[in-house]
PDB file of C-alpha atoms in Angstrom:
ATOM      1  CA  MET A   1     -35.094 -82.755 207.854  1.00  0.00           C
ATOM      2  CA  SER A   2     -35.891 -82.394 204.155  1.00  0.00           C
ATOM      3  CA  THR A   3     -32.619 -83.602 202.674  1.00  0.00           C
ATOM      4  CA  ARG A   4     -31.454 -84.638 199.212  1.00  0.00           C
ATOM      5  CA  THR A   5     -28.477 -86.632 197.948  1.00  0.00           C
ATOM      6  CA  THR A   6     -29.236 -86.871 194.207  1.00  0.00           C
ATOM      7  CA  PRO A   7     -29.527 -84.110 191.566  1.00  0.00           C
ATOM      8  CA  GLN A   8     -32.830 -82.316 191.186  1.00  0.00           C
ATOM      9  CA  PRO A   9     -34.847 -82.783 187.970  1.00  0.00           C
ATOM     10  CA  ASP A  10     -34.192 -80.280 185.186  1.00  0.00           C
ATOM     11  CA  GLY A  11     -35.711 -76.858 185.782  1.00  0.00           C
ATOM     12  CA  THR A  12     -35.926 -77.236 189.562  1.00  0.00           C
ATOM     13  CA  PRO A  13     -34.288 -74.507 191.687  1.00  0.00           C
ATOM     14  CA  CYS A  14     -31.370 -76.345 193.274  1.00  0.00           C
ATOM     15  CA  TRP A  15     -28.995 -73.678 194.628  1.00  0.00           C
ATOM     16  CA  ALA A  16     -28.662 -69.972 195.327  1.00  0.00           C
ATOM     17  CA  GLU A  17     -25.657 -67.774 195.941  1.00  0.00           C
ATOM     18  CA  LEU A  18     -24.994 -64.136 196.688  1.00  0.00           C
ATOM     19  CA  SER A  19     -21.894 -62.406 195.285  1.00  0.00           C
ATOM     20  CA  VAL A  20     -20.898 -59.663 197.708  1.00  0.00           C
ATOM     21  CA  PRO A  21     -18.198 -56.978 197.979  1.00  0.00           C
ATOM     22  CA  ASP A  22     -17.431 -57.915 201.604  1.00  0.00           C
ATOM     23  CA  LEU A  23     -17.539 -61.609 202.515  1.00  0.00           C
ATOM     24  CA  ASP A  24     -16.767 -61.064 206.185  1.00  0.00           C
ATOM     25  CA  ALA A  25     -19.632 -58.591 206.596  1.00  0.00           C
ATOM     26  CA  ALA A  26     -22.001 -60.865 204.677  1.00  0.00           C
ATOM     27  CA  ARG A  27     -21.122 -63.889 206.809  1.00  0.00           C
ATOM     28  CA  ARG A  28     -21.650 -61.837 209.981  1.00  0.00           C
ATOM     29  CA  PHE A  29     -25.091 -60.634 208.851  1.00  0.00           C
ATOM     30  CA  TYR A  30     -26.455 -63.882 207.459  1.00  0.00           C
ATOM     31  CA  GLY A  31     -24.862 -66.065 210.096  1.00  0.00           C
ATOM     32  CA  ALA A  32     -26.451 -63.980 212.848  1.00  0.00           C
ATOM     33  CA  LEU A  33     -29.787 -63.876 211.028  1.00  0.00           C
ATOM     34  CA  PHE A  34     -30.218 -67.573 210.224  1.00  0.00           C
ATOM     35  CA  GLY A  35     -27.768 -69.295 212.560  1.00  0.00           C
ATOM     36  CA  TRP A  36     -25.769 -70.661 209.650  1.00  0.00           C
ATOM     37  CA  ASP A  37     -22.455 -72.408 210.076  1.00  0.00           C
ATOM     38  CA  TRP A  38     -19.920 -71.924 207.295  1.00  0.00           C
ATOM     39  CA  GLN A  39     -17.832 -74.159 205.111  1.00  0.00           C
ATOM     40  CA  ILE A  40     -15.262 -71.760 203.650  1.00  0.00           C
ATOM     41  CA  GLY A  41     -13.270 -72.747 200.604  1.00  0.00           C
ATOM     42  CA  PRO A  42      -9.565 -72.055 200.000  1.00  0.00           C
ATOM     43  CA  ALA A  43      -8.131 -68.888 198.508  1.00  0.00           C
ATOM     44  CA  GLU A  44      -8.290 -70.240 194.947  1.00  0.00           C
ATOM     45  CA  THR A  45     -12.104 -70.368 195.291  1.00  0.00           C
ATOM     46  CA  GLY A  46     -12.237 -66.797 196.563  1.00  0.00           C
ATOM     47  CA  PHE A  47     -13.077 -68.217 200.003  1.00  0.00           C
ATOM     48  CA  TYR A  48     -16.431 -69.385 198.637  1.00  0.00           C
ATOM     49  CA  SER A  49     -18.616 -69.732 201.715  1.00  0.00           C
ATOM     50  CA  GLN A  50     -21.301 -72.403 201.862  1.00  0.00           C
ATOM     51  CA  ALA A  51     -23.982 -71.874 204.489  1.00  0.00           C
ATOM     52  CA  LEU A  52     -24.672 -75.099 206.370  1.00  0.00           C
ATOM     53  CA  VAL A  53     -27.976 -76.126 207.950  1.00  0.00           C
ATOM     54  CA  GLU A  54     -27.492 -79.111 210.268  1.00  0.00           C
ATOM     55  CA  GLY A  55     -24.184 -79.690 208.499  1.00  0.00           C
ATOM     56  CA  ARG A  56     -25.625 -79.728 204.964  1.00  0.00           C
ATOM     57  CA  PRO A  57     -25.107 -77.091 202.235  1.00  0.00           C
ATOM     58  CA  ALA A  58     -28.114 -74.774 201.878  1.00  0.00           C
ATOM     59  CA  VAL A  59     -26.944 -71.660 199.942  1.00  0.00           C
ATOM     60  CA  ALA A  60     -23.650 -69.798 199.508  1.00  0.00           C
ATOM     61  CA  LEU A  61     -21.879 -66.453 199.579  1.00  0.00           C
ATOM     62  CA  ASN A  62     -19.359 -65.597 196.896  1.00  0.00           C
ATOM     63  CA  GLY A  63     -16.703 -62.897 196.975  1.00  0.00           C
ATOM     64  CA  TYR A  64     -16.121 -62.955 193.213  1.00  0.00           C
ATOM     65  CA  ARG A  65     -17.878 -60.080 191.421  1.00  0.00           C
ATOM     66  CA  PRO A  66     -16.944 -59.836 187.733  1.00  0.00           C
ATOM     67  CA  ASP A  67     -18.770 -56.485 187.498  1.00  0.00           C
ATOM     68  CA  PRO A  68     -18.230 -54.530 190.732  1.00  0.00           C
ATOM     69  CA  ASP A  69     -20.787 -51.943 189.622  1.00  0.00           C
ATOM     70  CA  ALA A  70     -23.603 -54.462 189.104  1.00  0.00           C
ATOM     71  CA  PRO A  71     -26.387 -54.572 191.708  1.00  0.00           C
ATOM     72  CA  VAL A  72     -25.900 -57.146 194.435  1.00  0.00           C
ATOM     73  CA  GLN A  73     -28.628 -59.776 194.140  1.00  0.00           C
ATOM     74  CA  TRP A  74     -29.239 -63.397 194.950  1.00  0.00           C
ATOM     75  CA  LEU A  75     -28.712 -65.738 192.000  1.00  0.00           C
ATOM     76  CA  THR A  76     -31.002 -68.759 191.640  1.00  0.00           C
ATOM     77  CA  PHE A  77     -29.619 -71.898 189.963  1.00  0.00           C
ATOM     78  CA  LEU A  78     -31.908 -74.237 188.022  1.00  0.00           C
ATOM     79  CA  ALA A  79     -30.895 -77.870 187.651  1.00  0.00           C
ATOM     80  CA  ALA A  80     -29.779 -78.952 184.175  1.00  0.00           C
ATOM     81  CA  ALA A  81     -28.460 -82.417 183.365  1.00  0.00           C
ATOM     82  CA  ASP A  82     -26.456 -80.854 180.511  1.00  0.00           C
ATOM     83  CA  ALA A  83     -25.612 -77.199 181.146  1.00  0.00           C
ATOM     84  CA  THR A  84     -24.057 -76.658 177.712  1.00  0.00           C
ATOM     85  CA  ALA A  85     -26.966 -78.071 175.720  1.00  0.00           C
ATOM     86  CA  THR A  86     -29.512 -76.290 177.930  1.00  0.00           C
ATOM     87  CA  ALA A  87     -27.682 -72.976 177.561  1.00  0.00           C
ATOM     88  CA  GLN A  88     -27.622 -73.405 173.798  1.00  0.00           C
ATOM     89  CA  ARG A  89     -31.382 -74.047 173.729  1.00  0.00           C
ATOM     90  CA  ALA A  90     -31.938 -71.068 176.007  1.00  0.00           C
ATOM     91  CA  VAL A  91     -30.054 -68.728 173.689  1.00  0.00           C
ATOM     92  CA  ALA A  92     -31.964 -70.083 170.692  1.00  0.00           C
ATOM     93  CA  ALA A  93     -35.183 -69.326 172.590  1.00  0.00           C
ATOM     94  CA  GLY A  94     -34.236 -65.692 173.211  1.00  0.00           C
ATOM     95  CA  ALA A  95     -32.080 -65.707 176.349  1.00  0.00           C
ATOM     96  CA  HIS A  96     -28.761 -63.844 176.541  1.00  0.00           C
ATOM     97  CA  LEU A  97     -25.719 -65.784 177.744  1.00  0.00           C
ATOM     98  CA  LEU A  98     -23.874 -63.817 180.438  1.00  0.00           C
ATOM     99  CA  ALA A  99     -21.276 -66.400 181.526  1.00  0.00           C
ATOM    100  CA  GLY A 100     -20.229 -69.933 180.647  1.00  0.00           C
ATOM    101  CA  PRO A 101     -20.997 -72.667 180.151  1.00  0.00           C
ATOM    102  CA  MET A 102     -18.010 -73.498 182.334  1.00  0.00           C
ATOM    103  CA  ASP A 103     -16.750 -76.233 184.609  1.00  0.00           C
ATOM    104  CA  VAL A 104     -16.472 -75.398 188.317  1.00  0.00           C
ATOM    105  CA  MET A 105     -13.569 -77.699 189.188  1.00  0.00           C
ATOM    106  CA  ASP A 106     -15.161 -81.110 189.804  1.00  0.00           C
ATOM    107  CA  ALA A 107     -18.216 -79.656 191.567  1.00  0.00           C
ATOM    108  CA  GLY A 108     -20.216 -79.357 188.338  1.00  0.00           C
ATOM    109  CA  ALA A 109     -20.811 -77.035 185.412  1.00  0.00           C
ATOM    110  CA  MET A 110     -22.732 -73.796 185.193  1.00  0.00           C
ATOM    111  CA  ALA A 111     -23.967 -71.038 182.924  1.00  0.00           C
ATOM    112  CA  VAL A 112     -25.584 -67.687 183.685  1.00  0.00           C
ATOM    113  CA  LEU A 113     -28.384 -66.314 181.516  1.00  0.00           C
ATOM    114  CA  ARG A 114     -30.632 -63.312 181.228  1.00  0.00           C
ATOM    115  CA  ASP A 115     -34.015 -64.754 180.287  1.00  0.00           C
ATOM    116  CA  PRO A 116     -36.277 -63.192 177.638  1.00  0.00           C
ATOM    117  CA  ALA A 117     -38.131 -61.191 180.311  1.00  0.00           C
ATOM    118  CA  GLY A 118     -34.887 -59.710 181.671  1.00  0.00           C
ATOM    119  CA  ALA A 119     -34.339 -61.791 184.825  1.00  0.00           C
ATOM    120  CA  VAL A 120     -30.891 -63.266 185.542  1.00  0.00           C
ATOM    121  CA  VAL A 121     -30.784 -66.975 186.373  1.00  0.00           C
ATOM    122  CA  ALA A 122     -28.129 -69.705 186.370  1.00  0.00           C
ATOM    123  CA  LEU A 123     -27.988 -73.337 185.298  1.00  0.00           C
ATOM    124  CA  TRP A 124     -26.319 -76.024 187.402  1.00  0.00           C
ATOM    125  CA  GLN A 125     -25.128 -79.410 186.137  1.00  0.00           C
ATOM    126  CA  ALA A 126     -24.264 -81.519 189.158  1.00  0.00           C
ATOM    127  CA  GLY A 127     -20.830 -83.026 189.584  1.00  0.00           C
ATOM    128  CA  THR A 128     -19.603 -83.726 193.082  1.00  0.00           C
ATOM    129  CA  SER A 129     -22.074 -81.049 194.247  1.00  0.00           C
ATOM    130  CA  ILE A 130     -25.814 -81.354 193.636  1.00  0.00           C
ATOM    131  CA  GLY A 131     -26.390 -77.890 195.100  1.00  0.00           C
ATOM    132  CA  ALA A 132     -28.624 -77.633 198.153  1.00  0.00           C
ATOM    133  CA  GLU A 133     -28.697 -80.795 200.233  1.00  0.00           C
ATOM    134  CA  VAL A 134     -31.347 -79.447 202.603  1.00  0.00           C
ATOM    135  CA  VAL A 135     -34.558 -77.554 201.767  1.00  0.00           C
ATOM    136  CA  ASP A 136     -37.691 -76.367 203.573  1.00  0.00           C
ATOM    137  CA  GLU A 137     -35.852 -76.169 206.899  1.00  0.00           C
ATOM    138  CA  HIS A 138     -35.055 -72.985 208.810  1.00  0.00           C
ATOM    139  CA  GLY A 139     -32.459 -71.053 206.797  1.00  0.00           C
ATOM    140  CA  SER A 140     -32.759 -73.147 203.615  1.00  0.00           C
ATOM    141  CA  LEU A 141     -34.510 -72.794 200.262  1.00  0.00           C
ATOM    142  CA  ALA A 142     -38.285 -72.762 200.409  1.00  0.00           C
ATOM    143  CA  TRP A 143     -39.358 -71.383 197.009  1.00  0.00           C
ATOM    144  CA  SER A 144     -38.072 -69.504 193.956  1.00  0.00           C
ATOM    145  CA  GLU A 145     -40.041 -67.491 191.432  1.00  0.00           C
ATOM    146  CA  HIS A 146     -39.520 -65.405 188.326  1.00  0.00           C
ATOM    147  CA  MET A 147     -41.071 -61.943 188.718  1.00  0.00           C
ATOM    148  CA  SER A 148     -41.221 -59.333 185.957  1.00  0.00           C
ATOM    149  CA  ASP A 149     -43.510 -57.098 183.941  1.00  0.00           C
ATOM    150  CA  ARG A 150     -43.310 -59.636 181.082  1.00  0.00           C
ATOM    151  CA  PRO A 151     -44.473 -62.898 182.646  1.00  0.00           C
ATOM    152  CA  SER A 152     -45.897 -64.119 179.339  1.00  0.00           C
ATOM    153  CA  ALA A 153     -42.355 -64.265 177.923  1.00  0.00           C
ATOM    154  CA  ALA A 154     -41.219 -66.349 180.902  1.00  0.00           C
ATOM    155  CA  ARG A 155     -44.244 -68.621 180.541  1.00  0.00           C
ATOM    156  CA  GLU A 156     -43.199 -69.407 177.001  1.00  0.00           C
ATOM    157  CA  PHE A 157     -39.496 -69.754 177.772  1.00  0.00           C
ATOM    158  CA  TYR A 158     -39.199 -71.989 180.846  1.00  0.00           C
ATOM    159  CA  PRO A 159     -41.710 -74.749 179.982  1.00  0.00           C
ATOM    160  CA  ALA A 160     -40.145 -75.138 176.532  1.00  0.00           C
ATOM    161  CA  LEU A 161     -36.606 -75.127 177.944  1.00  0.00           C
ATOM    162  CA  PHE A 162     -37.180 -77.726 180.652  1.00  0.00           C
ATOM    163  CA  GLY A 163     -40.259 -79.675 179.546  1.00  0.00           C
ATOM    164  CA  LEU A 164     -42.412 -78.280 182.344  1.00  0.00           C
ATOM    165  CA  ASP A 165     -46.149 -77.626 182.481  1.00  0.00           C
ATOM    166  CA  LEU A 166     -47.953 -74.487 183.638  1.00  0.00           C
ATOM    167  CA  GLN A 167     -50.686 -74.202 186.243  1.00  0.00           C
ATOM    168  CA  ASP A 168     -52.471 -70.862 186.436  1.00  0.00           C
ATOM    169  CA  ILE A 169     -53.400 -69.931 190.011  1.00  0.00           C
ATOM    170  CA  SER A 170     -54.100 -66.261 189.287  1.00  0.00           C
ATOM    171  CA  ALA A 171     -56.766 -64.315 191.155  1.00  0.00           C
ATOM    172  CA  PRO A 172     -57.998 -60.708 190.953  1.00  0.00           C
ATOM    173  CA  GLY A 173     -54.889 -58.546 191.346  1.00  0.00           C
ATOM    174  CA  PHE A 174     -52.659 -61.620 191.426  1.00  0.00           C
ATOM    175  CA  ASP A 175     -51.022 -62.713 188.159  1.00  0.00           C
ATOM    176  CA  TYR A 176     -49.285 -65.995 188.933  1.00  0.00           C
ATOM    177  CA  THR A 177     -48.497 -69.343 187.347  1.00  0.00           C
ATOM    178  CA  THR A 178     -46.598 -72.286 188.767  1.00  0.00           C
ATOM    179  CA  LEU A 179     -44.121 -74.356 186.785  1.00  0.00           C
ATOM    180  CA  VAL A 180     -45.083 -77.981 187.304  1.00  0.00           C
ATOM    181  CA  ARG A 181     -43.295 -81.273 186.701  1.00  0.00           C
ATOM    182  CA  GLY A 182     -45.847 -84.060 186.809  1.00  0.00           C
ATOM    183  CA  GLU A 183     -48.055 -82.883 189.658  1.00  0.00           C
ATOM    184  CA  GLU A 184     -45.225 -81.217 191.597  1.00  0.00           C
ATOM    185  CA  PRO A 185     -44.889 -77.405 191.541  1.00  0.00           C
ATOM    186  CA  VAL A 186     -41.198 -76.573 191.227  1.00  0.00           C
ATOM    187  CA  ALA A 187     -41.170 -72.761 190.844  1.00  0.00           C
ATOM    188  CA  GLY A 188     -43.383 -69.801 190.050  1.00  0.00           C
ATOM    189  CA  ILE A 189     -43.820 -67.068 187.448  1.00  0.00           C
ATOM    190  CA  GLY A 190     -45.523 -63.839 188.460  1.00  0.00           C
ATOM    191  CA  GLY A 191     -46.310 -60.498 186.876  1.00  0.00           C
ATOM    192  CA  GLY A 192     -46.591 -56.925 188.027  1.00  0.00           C
ATOM    193  CA  SER A 193     -42.931 -56.374 188.945  1.00  0.00           C
ATOM    194  CA  GLU A 194     -40.934 -53.656 187.200  1.00  0.00           C
ATOM    195  CA  ARG A 195     -37.728 -55.268 188.461  1.00  0.00           C
ATOM    196  CA  PRO A 196     -37.109 -58.553 186.607  1.00  0.00           C
ATOM    197  CA  GLU A 197     -35.616 -61.083 188.991  1.00  0.00           C
ATOM    198  CA  TRP A 198     -35.723 -64.587 190.341  1.00  0.00           C
ATOM    199  CA  ALA A 199     -36.942 -64.050 193.887  1.00  0.00           C
ATOM    200  CA  LEU A 200     -35.471 -66.224 196.635  1.00  0.00           C
ATOM    201  CA  TYR A 201     -37.569 -67.424 199.591  1.00  0.00           C
ATOM    202  CA  LEU A 202     -35.856 -68.913 202.618  1.00  0.00           C
ATOM    203  CA  ALA A 203     -37.778 -71.039 205.108  1.00  0.00           C
ATOM    204  CA  VAL A 204     -37.893 -69.786 208.693  1.00  0.00           C
ATOM    205  CA  ALA A 205     -39.419 -71.080 211.906  1.00  0.00           C
ATOM    206  CA  ASP A 206     -40.853 -67.665 212.883  1.00  0.00           C
ATOM    207  CA  THR A 207     -41.191 -64.905 210.286  1.00  0.00           C
ATOM    208  CA  ASP A 208     -41.696 -62.070 212.755  1.00  0.00           C
ATOM    209  CA  ALA A 209     -38.733 -63.079 214.876  1.00  0.00           C
ATOM    210  CA  VAL A 210     -36.456 -63.204 211.816  1.00  0.00           C
ATOM    211  CA  VAL A 211     -37.746 -59.814 210.623  1.00  0.00           C
ATOM    212  CA  ALA A 212     -37.059 -58.268 214.028  1.00  0.00           C
ATOM    213  CA  ARG A 213     -33.572 -59.768 214.077  1.00  0.00           C
ATOM    214  CA  ALA A 214     -32.872 -58.531 210.545  1.00  0.00           C
ATOM    215  CA  GLN A 215     -33.841 -54.997 211.519  1.00  0.00           C
ATOM    216  CA  ASP A 216     -31.639 -55.199 214.606  1.00  0.00           C
ATOM    217  CA  LEU A 217     -28.782 -56.126 212.255  1.00  0.00           C
ATOM    218  CA  GLY A 218     -29.432 -53.056 210.088  1.00  0.00           C
ATOM    219  CA  ALA A 219     -31.607 -54.552 207.339  1.00  0.00           C
ATOM    220  CA  THR A 220     -34.781 -52.917 206.046  1.00  0.00           C
ATOM    221  CA  LEU A 221     -38.073 -54.333 204.764  1.00  0.00           C
ATOM    222  CA  HIS A 222     -39.529 -54.141 201.291  1.00  0.00           C
ATOM    223  CA  LEU A 223     -42.530 -56.264 202.332  1.00  0.00           C
ATOM    224  CA  ASP A 224     -43.946 -56.162 205.837  1.00  0.00           C
ATOM    225  CA  PRO A 225     -44.847 -59.534 207.345  1.00  0.00           C
ATOM    226  CA  GLU A 226     -48.185 -60.808 206.068  1.00  0.00           C
ATOM    227  CA  ASP A 227     -50.049 -64.095 206.134  1.00  0.00           C
ATOM    228  CA  SER A 228     -50.778 -65.830 202.838  1.00  0.00           C
ATOM    229  CA  PRO A 229     -52.227 -69.194 201.815  1.00  0.00           C
ATOM    230  CA  TYR A 230     -48.617 -70.422 201.539  1.00  0.00           C
ATOM    231  CA  GLY A 231     -47.214 -69.149 204.822  1.00  0.00           C
ATOM    232  CA  ARG A 232     -46.296 -65.915 206.571  1.00  0.00           C
ATOM    233  CA  LEU A 233     -44.114 -63.893 204.201  1.00  0.00           C
ATOM    234  CA  ALA A 234     -41.817 -60.901 204.544  1.00  0.00           C
ATOM    235  CA  GLY A 235     -39.366 -59.203 202.207  1.00  0.00           C
ATOM    236  CA  ILE A 236     -35.957 -58.153 203.564  1.00  0.00           C
ATOM    237  CA  THR A 237     -33.343 -55.902 201.981  1.00  0.00           C
ATOM    238  CA  GLY A 238     -29.891 -56.944 203.161  1.00  0.00           C
ATOM    239  CA  PRO A 239     -26.709 -54.980 203.852  1.00  0.00           C
ATOM    240  CA  PHE A 240     -25.710 -54.632 200.188  1.00  0.00           C
ATOM    241  CA  GLY A 241     -29.152 -53.728 198.827  1.00  0.00           C
ATOM    242  CA  GLU A 242     -29.977 -57.339 197.949  1.00  0.00           C
ATOM    243  CA  ARG A 243     -33.584 -58.473 198.285  1.00  0.00           C
ATOM    244  CA  PHE A 244     -34.813 -61.791 199.600  1.00  0.00           C
ATOM    245  CA  TRP A 245     -37.940 -63.153 201.194  1.00  0.00           C
ATOM    246  CA  VAL A 246     -38.621 -65.345 204.203  1.00  0.00           C
ATOM    247  CA  MET A 247     -41.515 -67.765 204.608  1.00  0.00           C
ATOM    248  CA  GLY A 248     -42.695 -69.244 207.890  1.00  0.00           C
ATOM    249  CA  PRO A 249     -45.863 -70.625 209.457  1.00  0.00           C
ATOM    250  CA  VAL A 250     -48.909 -68.370 209.483  1.00  0.00           C
ATOM    251  CA  THR A 251     -49.866 -66.655 212.722  1.00  0.00           C
ATOM    252  CA  GLU A 252     -52.824 -67.828 214.785  1.00  0.00           C
ATOM    253  CA  ASP A 253     -54.832 -64.853 213.512  1.00  0.00           C
ATOM    254  CA  GLY A 254     -53.922 -65.713 209.935  1.00  0.00           C
ATOM    255  CA  ALA A 255     -54.846 -69.361 210.404  1.00  0.00           C
ATOM    256  CA  ALA A 256     -58.171 -68.407 211.986  1.00  0.00           C
ATOM    257  CA  ALA A 257     -58.936 -66.018 209.089  1.00  0.00           C
ATOM    258  CA  ALA A 258     -58.127 -68.706 206.526  1.00  0.00           C
ATOM    259  CA  THR A 259     -60.415 -71.177 208.320  1.00  0.00           C
ATOM    260  CA  ALA A 260     -63.217 -68.621 208.510  1.00  0.00           C
ATOM    261  CA  GLY A 261     -62.781 -67.825 204.821  1.00  0.00           C
TER     262      GLY A 261
END
């Protein structure tokens, strides 16, 4: 397993949570889809529900919704050694502070921002919780990316905020840059999306099987399964209108096409 016990470097996606109007329904859907077990907090946490992969926290569901009319969407957390100082720099660089900075009991500290391109993202300063303790395994975080129609604003904002470099991997019809620390890509920034968001990709063992299961559970697709140089991708819209993506191994046909190419 790809596990972690220490905090991620600044700017690295380290956690994701989904605030939902119905925790029971969300646990039924996602538990059936990914085979997650649950670690459910006490009433004072709103029964905060951490999804466990092989006993380790992967992502979470949250029943607290400060704005019940806001769209339901997955929230990506970026690691920050000092959430308060990072939030202050973010605001000075053009972000809008939506919540915090605030302590989350002894688990850590957080802040929620709308970045200069309009995408909502959170900061996480580790306390007793580092965020995800397992990644790149079935049902855990695989990749996160900022998508908007103003990627240039994001490409100015995030490297300056976290001391990251940019690597342009664009191609015809594909406007995309990775955020890099050293030689390690940590996240992406893409253009061409009219809906600013941080897109969440969850690793799966079999993309097509997960898509079929999601549809059986009542979900719909916003991206049909397709092979890519990075894996077989699909976009799923969950029971509350939330979007997320899954990423698994390419099919034999896709692998053969890549080899031939």
